Coordinates of C-alpha atoms and ligand atoms in Angstrom, one line a residue:
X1 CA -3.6 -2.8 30.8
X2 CA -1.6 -3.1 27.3
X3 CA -2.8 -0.8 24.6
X4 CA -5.5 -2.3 22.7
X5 CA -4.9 -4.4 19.2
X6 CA -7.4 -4.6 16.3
X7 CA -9.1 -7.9 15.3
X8 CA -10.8 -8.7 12.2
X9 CA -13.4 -10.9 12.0
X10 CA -15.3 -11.7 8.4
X11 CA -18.9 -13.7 8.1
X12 CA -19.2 -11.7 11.5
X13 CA -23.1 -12.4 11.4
X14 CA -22.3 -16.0 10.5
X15 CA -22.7 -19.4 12.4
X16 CA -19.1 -19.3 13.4
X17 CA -18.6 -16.0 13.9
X18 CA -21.5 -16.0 16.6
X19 CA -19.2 -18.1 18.7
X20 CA -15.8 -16.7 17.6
X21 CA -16.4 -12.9 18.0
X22 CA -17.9 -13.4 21.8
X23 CA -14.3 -15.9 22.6
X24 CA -11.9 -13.3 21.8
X25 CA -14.1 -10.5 23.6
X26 CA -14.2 -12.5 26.4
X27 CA -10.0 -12.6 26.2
X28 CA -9.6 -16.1 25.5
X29 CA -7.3 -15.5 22.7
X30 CA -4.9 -12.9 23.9
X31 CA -5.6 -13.7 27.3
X32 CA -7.0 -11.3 29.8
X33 CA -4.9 -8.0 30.1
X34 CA -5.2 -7.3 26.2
X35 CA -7.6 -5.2 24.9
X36 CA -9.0 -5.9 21.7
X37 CA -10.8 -3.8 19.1
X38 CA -13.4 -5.9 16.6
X39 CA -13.6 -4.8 13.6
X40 CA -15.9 -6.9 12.1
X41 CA -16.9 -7.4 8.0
X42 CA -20.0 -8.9 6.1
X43 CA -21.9 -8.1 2.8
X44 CA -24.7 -5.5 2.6
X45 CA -27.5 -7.8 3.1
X46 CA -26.2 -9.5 6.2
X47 CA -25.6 -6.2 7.8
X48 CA -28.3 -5.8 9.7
X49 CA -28.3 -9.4 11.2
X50 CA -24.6 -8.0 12.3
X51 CA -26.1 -5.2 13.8
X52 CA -27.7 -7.8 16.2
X53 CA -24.9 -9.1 16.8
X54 CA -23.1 -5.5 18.0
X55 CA -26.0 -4.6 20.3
X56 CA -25.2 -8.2 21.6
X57 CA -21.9 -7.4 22.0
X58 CA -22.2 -4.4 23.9
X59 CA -24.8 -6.5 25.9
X60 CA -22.1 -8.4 27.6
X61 CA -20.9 -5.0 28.3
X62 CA -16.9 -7.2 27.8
X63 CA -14.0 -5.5 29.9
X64 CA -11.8 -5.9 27.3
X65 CA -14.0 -4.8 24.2
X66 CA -12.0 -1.4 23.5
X67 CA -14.3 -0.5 20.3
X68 CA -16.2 -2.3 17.5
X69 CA -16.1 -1.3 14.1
X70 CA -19.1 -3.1 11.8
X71 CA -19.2 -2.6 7.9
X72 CA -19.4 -3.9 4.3
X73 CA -16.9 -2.5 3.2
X74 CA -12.7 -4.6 3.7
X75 CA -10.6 -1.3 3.1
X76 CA -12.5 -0.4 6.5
X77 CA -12.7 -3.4 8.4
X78 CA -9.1 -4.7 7.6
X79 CA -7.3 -1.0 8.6
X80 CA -4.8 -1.0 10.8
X81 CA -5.8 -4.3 12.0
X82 CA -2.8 -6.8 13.8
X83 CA -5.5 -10.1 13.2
X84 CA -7.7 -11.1 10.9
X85 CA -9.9 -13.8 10.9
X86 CA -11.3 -14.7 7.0
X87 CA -14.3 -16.6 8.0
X88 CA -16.9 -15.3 5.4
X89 CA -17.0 -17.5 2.4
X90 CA -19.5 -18.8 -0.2
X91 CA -21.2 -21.5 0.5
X92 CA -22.0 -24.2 -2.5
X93 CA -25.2 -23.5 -4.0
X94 CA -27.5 -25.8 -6.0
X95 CA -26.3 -26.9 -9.6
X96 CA -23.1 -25.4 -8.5
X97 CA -19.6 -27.1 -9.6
X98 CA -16.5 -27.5 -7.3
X99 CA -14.6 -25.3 -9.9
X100 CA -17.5 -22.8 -9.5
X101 CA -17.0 -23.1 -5.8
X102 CA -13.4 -22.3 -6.1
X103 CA -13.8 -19.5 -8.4
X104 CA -16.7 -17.7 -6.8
X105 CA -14.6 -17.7 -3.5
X106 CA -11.1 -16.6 -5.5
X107 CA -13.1 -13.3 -6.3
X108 CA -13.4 -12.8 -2.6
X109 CA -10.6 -13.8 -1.5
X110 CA -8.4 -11.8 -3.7
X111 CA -10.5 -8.6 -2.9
X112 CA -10.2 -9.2 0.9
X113 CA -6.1 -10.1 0.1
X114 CA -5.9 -6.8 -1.6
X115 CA -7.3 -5.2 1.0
X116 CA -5.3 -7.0 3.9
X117 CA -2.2 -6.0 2.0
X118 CA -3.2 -1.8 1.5
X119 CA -4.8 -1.8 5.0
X120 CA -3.9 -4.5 7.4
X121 CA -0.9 -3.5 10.4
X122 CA 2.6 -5.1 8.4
X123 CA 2.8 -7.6 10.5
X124 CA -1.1 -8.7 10.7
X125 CA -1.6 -12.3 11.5
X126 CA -4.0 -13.8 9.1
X127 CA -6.3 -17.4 9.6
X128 CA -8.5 -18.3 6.9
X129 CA -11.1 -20.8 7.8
X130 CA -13.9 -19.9 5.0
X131 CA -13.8 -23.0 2.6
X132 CA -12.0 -24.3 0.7
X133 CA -9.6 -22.7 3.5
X134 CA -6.5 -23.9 2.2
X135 CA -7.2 -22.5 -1.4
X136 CA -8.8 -19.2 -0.5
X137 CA -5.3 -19.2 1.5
X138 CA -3.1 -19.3 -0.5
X139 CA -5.3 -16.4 -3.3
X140 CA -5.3 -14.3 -0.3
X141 CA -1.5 -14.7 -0.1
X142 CA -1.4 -14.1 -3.4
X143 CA -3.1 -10.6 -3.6
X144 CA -1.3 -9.4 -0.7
X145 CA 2.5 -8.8 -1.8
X146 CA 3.5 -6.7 0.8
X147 CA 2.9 -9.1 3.6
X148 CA 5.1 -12.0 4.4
X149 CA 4.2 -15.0 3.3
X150 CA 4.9 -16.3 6.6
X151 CA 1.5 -14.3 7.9
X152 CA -1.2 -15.9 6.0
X153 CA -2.3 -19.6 7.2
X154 CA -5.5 -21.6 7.1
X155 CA -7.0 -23.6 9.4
X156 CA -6.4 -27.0 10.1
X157 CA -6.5 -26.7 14.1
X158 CA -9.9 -28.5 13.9
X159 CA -8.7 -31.6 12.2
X160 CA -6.2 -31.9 14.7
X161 CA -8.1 -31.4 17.7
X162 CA -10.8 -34.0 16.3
X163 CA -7.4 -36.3 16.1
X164 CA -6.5 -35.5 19.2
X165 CA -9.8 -36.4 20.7
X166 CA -10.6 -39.5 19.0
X167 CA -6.7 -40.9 20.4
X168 CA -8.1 -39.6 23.8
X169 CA -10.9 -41.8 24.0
X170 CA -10.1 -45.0 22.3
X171 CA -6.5 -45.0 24.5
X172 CA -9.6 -43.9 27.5
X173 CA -7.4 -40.7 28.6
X174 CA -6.9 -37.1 28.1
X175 CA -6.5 -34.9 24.8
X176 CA -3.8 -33.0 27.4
X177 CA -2.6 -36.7 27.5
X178 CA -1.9 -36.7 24.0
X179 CA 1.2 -34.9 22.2
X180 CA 2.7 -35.3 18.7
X181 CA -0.5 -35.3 16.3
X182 CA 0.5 -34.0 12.9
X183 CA -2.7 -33.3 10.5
X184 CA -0.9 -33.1 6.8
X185 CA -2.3 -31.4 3.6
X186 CA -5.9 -30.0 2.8
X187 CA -8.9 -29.2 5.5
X188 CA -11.1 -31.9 3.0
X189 CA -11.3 -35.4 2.9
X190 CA -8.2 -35.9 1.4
X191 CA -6.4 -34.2 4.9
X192 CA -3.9 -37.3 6.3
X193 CA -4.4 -37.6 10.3
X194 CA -1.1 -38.9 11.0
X195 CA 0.2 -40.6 14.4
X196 CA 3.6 -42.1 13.2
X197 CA 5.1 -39.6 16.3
X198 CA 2.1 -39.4 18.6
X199 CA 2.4 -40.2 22.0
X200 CA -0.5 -40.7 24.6
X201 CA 0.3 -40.3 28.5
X202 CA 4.2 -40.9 27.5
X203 CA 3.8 -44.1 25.4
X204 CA 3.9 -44.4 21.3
X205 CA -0.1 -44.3 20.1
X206 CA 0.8 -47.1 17.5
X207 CA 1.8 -49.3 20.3
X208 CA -2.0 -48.6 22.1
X209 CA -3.7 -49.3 19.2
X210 CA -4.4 -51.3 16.8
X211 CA -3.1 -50.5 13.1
X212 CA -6.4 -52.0 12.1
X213 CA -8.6 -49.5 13.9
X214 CA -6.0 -46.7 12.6
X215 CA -6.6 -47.3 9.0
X216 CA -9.9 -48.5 9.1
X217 CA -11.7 -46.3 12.0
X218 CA -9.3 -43.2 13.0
X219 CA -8.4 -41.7 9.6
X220 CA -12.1 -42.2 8.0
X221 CA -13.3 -40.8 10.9
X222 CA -11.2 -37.7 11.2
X223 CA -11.4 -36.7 7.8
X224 CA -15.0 -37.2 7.7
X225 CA -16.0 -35.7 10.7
X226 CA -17.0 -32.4 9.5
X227 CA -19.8 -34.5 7.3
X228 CA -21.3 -36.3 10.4
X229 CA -21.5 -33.2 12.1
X230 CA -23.7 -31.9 9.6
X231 CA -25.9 -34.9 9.9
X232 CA -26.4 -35.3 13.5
X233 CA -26.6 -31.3 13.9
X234 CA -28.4 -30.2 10.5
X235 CA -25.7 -27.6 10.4
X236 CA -21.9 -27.2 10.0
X237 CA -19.6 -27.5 12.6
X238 CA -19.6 -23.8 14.2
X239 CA -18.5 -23.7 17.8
X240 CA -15.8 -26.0 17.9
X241 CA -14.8 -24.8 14.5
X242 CA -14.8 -21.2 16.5
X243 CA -12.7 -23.1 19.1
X244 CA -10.2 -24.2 16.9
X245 CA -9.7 -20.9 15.5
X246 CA -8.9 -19.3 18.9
X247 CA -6.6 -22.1 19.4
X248 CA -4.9 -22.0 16.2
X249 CA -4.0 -17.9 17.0
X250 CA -3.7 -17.8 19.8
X251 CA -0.4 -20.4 19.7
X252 CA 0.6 -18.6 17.0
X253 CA 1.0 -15.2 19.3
X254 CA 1.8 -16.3 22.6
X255 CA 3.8 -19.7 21.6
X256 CA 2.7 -23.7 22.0
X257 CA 5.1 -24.2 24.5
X258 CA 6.9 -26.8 22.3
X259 CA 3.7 -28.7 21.7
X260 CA 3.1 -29.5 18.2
X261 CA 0.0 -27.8 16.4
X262 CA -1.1 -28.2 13.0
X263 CA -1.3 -25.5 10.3
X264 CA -1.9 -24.5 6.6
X265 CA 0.3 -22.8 5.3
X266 CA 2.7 -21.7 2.4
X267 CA 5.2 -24.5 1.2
X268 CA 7.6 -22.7 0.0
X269 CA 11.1 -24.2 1.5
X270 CA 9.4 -27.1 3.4
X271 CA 11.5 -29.9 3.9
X272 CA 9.2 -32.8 2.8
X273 CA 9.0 -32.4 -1.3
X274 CA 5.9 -30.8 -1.0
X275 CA 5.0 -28.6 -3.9
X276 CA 5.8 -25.6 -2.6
X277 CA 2.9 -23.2 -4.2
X278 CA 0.3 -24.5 -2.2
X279 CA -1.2 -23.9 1.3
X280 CA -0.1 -27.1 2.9
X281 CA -0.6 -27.9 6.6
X282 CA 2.7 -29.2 8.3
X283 CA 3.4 -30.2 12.3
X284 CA 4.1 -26.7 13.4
X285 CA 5.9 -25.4 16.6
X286 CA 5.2 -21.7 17.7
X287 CA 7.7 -19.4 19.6
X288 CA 7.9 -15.6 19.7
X289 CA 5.1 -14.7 17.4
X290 CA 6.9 -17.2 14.4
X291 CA 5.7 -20.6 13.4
X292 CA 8.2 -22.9 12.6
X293 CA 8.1 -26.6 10.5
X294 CA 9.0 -29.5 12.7
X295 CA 12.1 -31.1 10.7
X296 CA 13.7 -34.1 10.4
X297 CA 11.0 -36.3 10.8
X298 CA 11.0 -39.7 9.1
X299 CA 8.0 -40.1 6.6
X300 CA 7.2 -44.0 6.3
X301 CA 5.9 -45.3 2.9
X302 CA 2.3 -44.9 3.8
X303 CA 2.6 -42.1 5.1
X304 CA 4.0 -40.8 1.8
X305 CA 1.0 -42.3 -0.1
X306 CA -1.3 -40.2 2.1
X307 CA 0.5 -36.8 1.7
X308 CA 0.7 -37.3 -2.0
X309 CA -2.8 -37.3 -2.4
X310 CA -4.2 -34.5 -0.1
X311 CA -1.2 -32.7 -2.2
X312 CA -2.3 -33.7 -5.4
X313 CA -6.0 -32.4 -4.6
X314 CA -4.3 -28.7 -3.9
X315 CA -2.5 -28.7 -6.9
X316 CA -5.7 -29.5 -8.6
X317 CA -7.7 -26.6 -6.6
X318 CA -4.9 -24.3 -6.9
X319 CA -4.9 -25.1 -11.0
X320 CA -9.0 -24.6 -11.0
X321 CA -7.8 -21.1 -10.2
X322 CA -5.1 -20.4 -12.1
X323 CA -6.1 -17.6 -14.0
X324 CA -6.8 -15.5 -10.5
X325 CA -3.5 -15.8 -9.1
Ligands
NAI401 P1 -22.4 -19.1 7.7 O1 -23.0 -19.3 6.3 O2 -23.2 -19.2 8.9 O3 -21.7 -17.6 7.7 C1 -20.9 -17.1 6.7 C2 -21.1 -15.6 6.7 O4 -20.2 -15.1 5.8 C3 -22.5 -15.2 6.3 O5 -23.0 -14.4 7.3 C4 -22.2 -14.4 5.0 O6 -23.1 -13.3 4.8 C5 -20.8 -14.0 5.2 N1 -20.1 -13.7 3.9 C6 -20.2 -14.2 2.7 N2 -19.4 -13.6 1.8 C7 -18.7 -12.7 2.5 C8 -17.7 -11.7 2.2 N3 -17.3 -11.6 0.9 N4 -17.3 -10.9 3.1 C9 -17.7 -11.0 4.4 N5 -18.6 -11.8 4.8 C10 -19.1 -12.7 3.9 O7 -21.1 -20.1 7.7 P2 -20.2 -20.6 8.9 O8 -20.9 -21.8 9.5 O9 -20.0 -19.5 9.8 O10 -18.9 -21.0 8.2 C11 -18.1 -20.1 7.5 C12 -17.1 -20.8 6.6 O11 -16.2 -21.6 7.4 C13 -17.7 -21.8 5.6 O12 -16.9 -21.6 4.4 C14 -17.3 -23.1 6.2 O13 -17.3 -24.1 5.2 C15 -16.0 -22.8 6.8 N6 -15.5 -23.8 7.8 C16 -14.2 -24.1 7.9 C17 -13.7 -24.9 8.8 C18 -12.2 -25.2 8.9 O14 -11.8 -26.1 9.7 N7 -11.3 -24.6 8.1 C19 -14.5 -25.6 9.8 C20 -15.9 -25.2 9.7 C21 -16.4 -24.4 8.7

């Protein structure tokens, strides 16, 4: 058995957390020779639901659950720890503005990034999902100088397996079937579902469908398919959301195997002419621990439309901000 590493989970008594936390106990993160310590942060009145939670937890009596840390308190639950998973967030209230959205969540996020940066193992591999994820990104980023850059991404891993599935089943195959998705720009409406490069059991996508049910009926429905969860289910997407974040990490620290994944994160030197202060998500290779910008890629006219815009809303967000970073 390796030694164990610590992982961070916030909104631990949340919706996703209830499925995330129990994944990556079970092993299916770091797969299952790696201990893990959970160290797991919420506010003062959710702490008792988290207590359920950690008598849950030691329910499944987990081989590889080396020790669980629960508290209110970041500089506690973010020490020493080699991944962190920023799930806790606040949610839109009633009467409540976008910009009120963004700012209520800045606060947050800057504590946690502050936190992160005294606390957090160097080389701690951060995912933020709370919403807006790409935002609270790039504030976290912000407040934590003494990290790279490089180890602070949001997740987009849920757009692009919603891509992935929605190719599967209209070319009626496999999402193993289906390679070279790229999901560019903000985890919102605006995000671009892109499959210029995507291939489905060898052959080009665009040559199994139509371009009519691309525009029309693919990117709609990919961007909006967080809403229509919400209406068939009455709540937010949690488990698949939880899914996607396991996925997202776990490529990130033991390597996509050349498959092409999609993540937010920070612009700086990309090589599309994407503003490059914004949390920006990119077709992403992983390899030893490192993610990596697929280059070289030709970027057709709509295709620059559509990144454009899901830009343009991040420079907004990231201006709603502005004073906080
Ligand atoms: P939830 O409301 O069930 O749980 C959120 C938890 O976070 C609550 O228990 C709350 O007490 C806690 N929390 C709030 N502020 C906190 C803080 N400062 N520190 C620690 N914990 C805090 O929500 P759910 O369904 O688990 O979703 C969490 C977030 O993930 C939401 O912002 C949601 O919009 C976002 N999300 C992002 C996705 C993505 O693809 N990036 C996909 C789905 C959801």
């Amino acid at each position: 058995m390796k030694a164990p590493v610590r992982v961070a989970v916030t909104g631990a008594a949340g919706q996703i957390a209830y499925s995330l936390i129990f994944r990556v106990a079970h092993g299916d993160m770091l797969g299952p020779d790696q201990p893990v310590i959970l160290q797991l942060l919420e506010i003062p009145p959710a702490m008792g639901a988290l207590n359920g939670v950690v008598m849950e937890l030691k329910d499944c009596a987990y081989p590889l659950v080396a020790g669980i840390v629960a508290s209110d308190d970041p500089n506690v639950a973010f020490k020493d720890v080699d991944y962190a998973f920023l799930v806790g967030a606040r949610p839109r209230g009633p009467g409540m503005e976008r910009s009120d959205l963004l700012e209520a969540n800045a606060k947050i996020f800057s504590v946690q990034g502050k936190a992160l940066n005294d606390h957090a193992s160097k080389d701690v591999k951060v995912l933020i999902v709370g919403n807006p994820a790409n935002t609270n990104a790039l504030i976290t980023l912000k407040n934590a100088p003494n990290l790279n850059p490089k180890n602070i991404t949001s997740m987009m891993r849920l757009d692009h397996n919603r891509a992935m599935s929605q190719i599967a089943e209209k070319a009626g195959s496999h999402t193993t079937k289906v390679e070279k998705v790229v999901v560019w720009g903000n985890h919102s409406a605006t995000q671009y579902p892109d499959i210029s490069y995507a291939t489905v059991d060898g052959k080009a996508v665009k040559s199994v469908v139509d371009n009519d049910w691309y525009v029309d009926t693919f990117i709609p429905t990919v961007q909006q398919r967080g809403a229509a969860i919400i209406k068939a289910r009455g709540a937010s997407s949690a488990a698949s959301a939880a899914c996607s974040a396991v996925d997202h990490m776990r490529d990130w620290a033991l390597g996509s195997n050349g498959k092409w994944v999609s993540m937010g994160v920070f612009a700086a030197g990309n090589p599309y002419g994407i503003d490059e202060n914004i949390m920006y998500s990119f077709p992403i290779t992983c390899e030893n621990g490192q993610w990596k910008i697929v280059e070289g890629l030709e970027i057709s006219e709509f295709s620059r439309d559509m990144m454009a815009k899901t830009e343009a809303e991040l420079v907004g967000e990231r201006e709603a901000i502005a004073s906080l970073l």
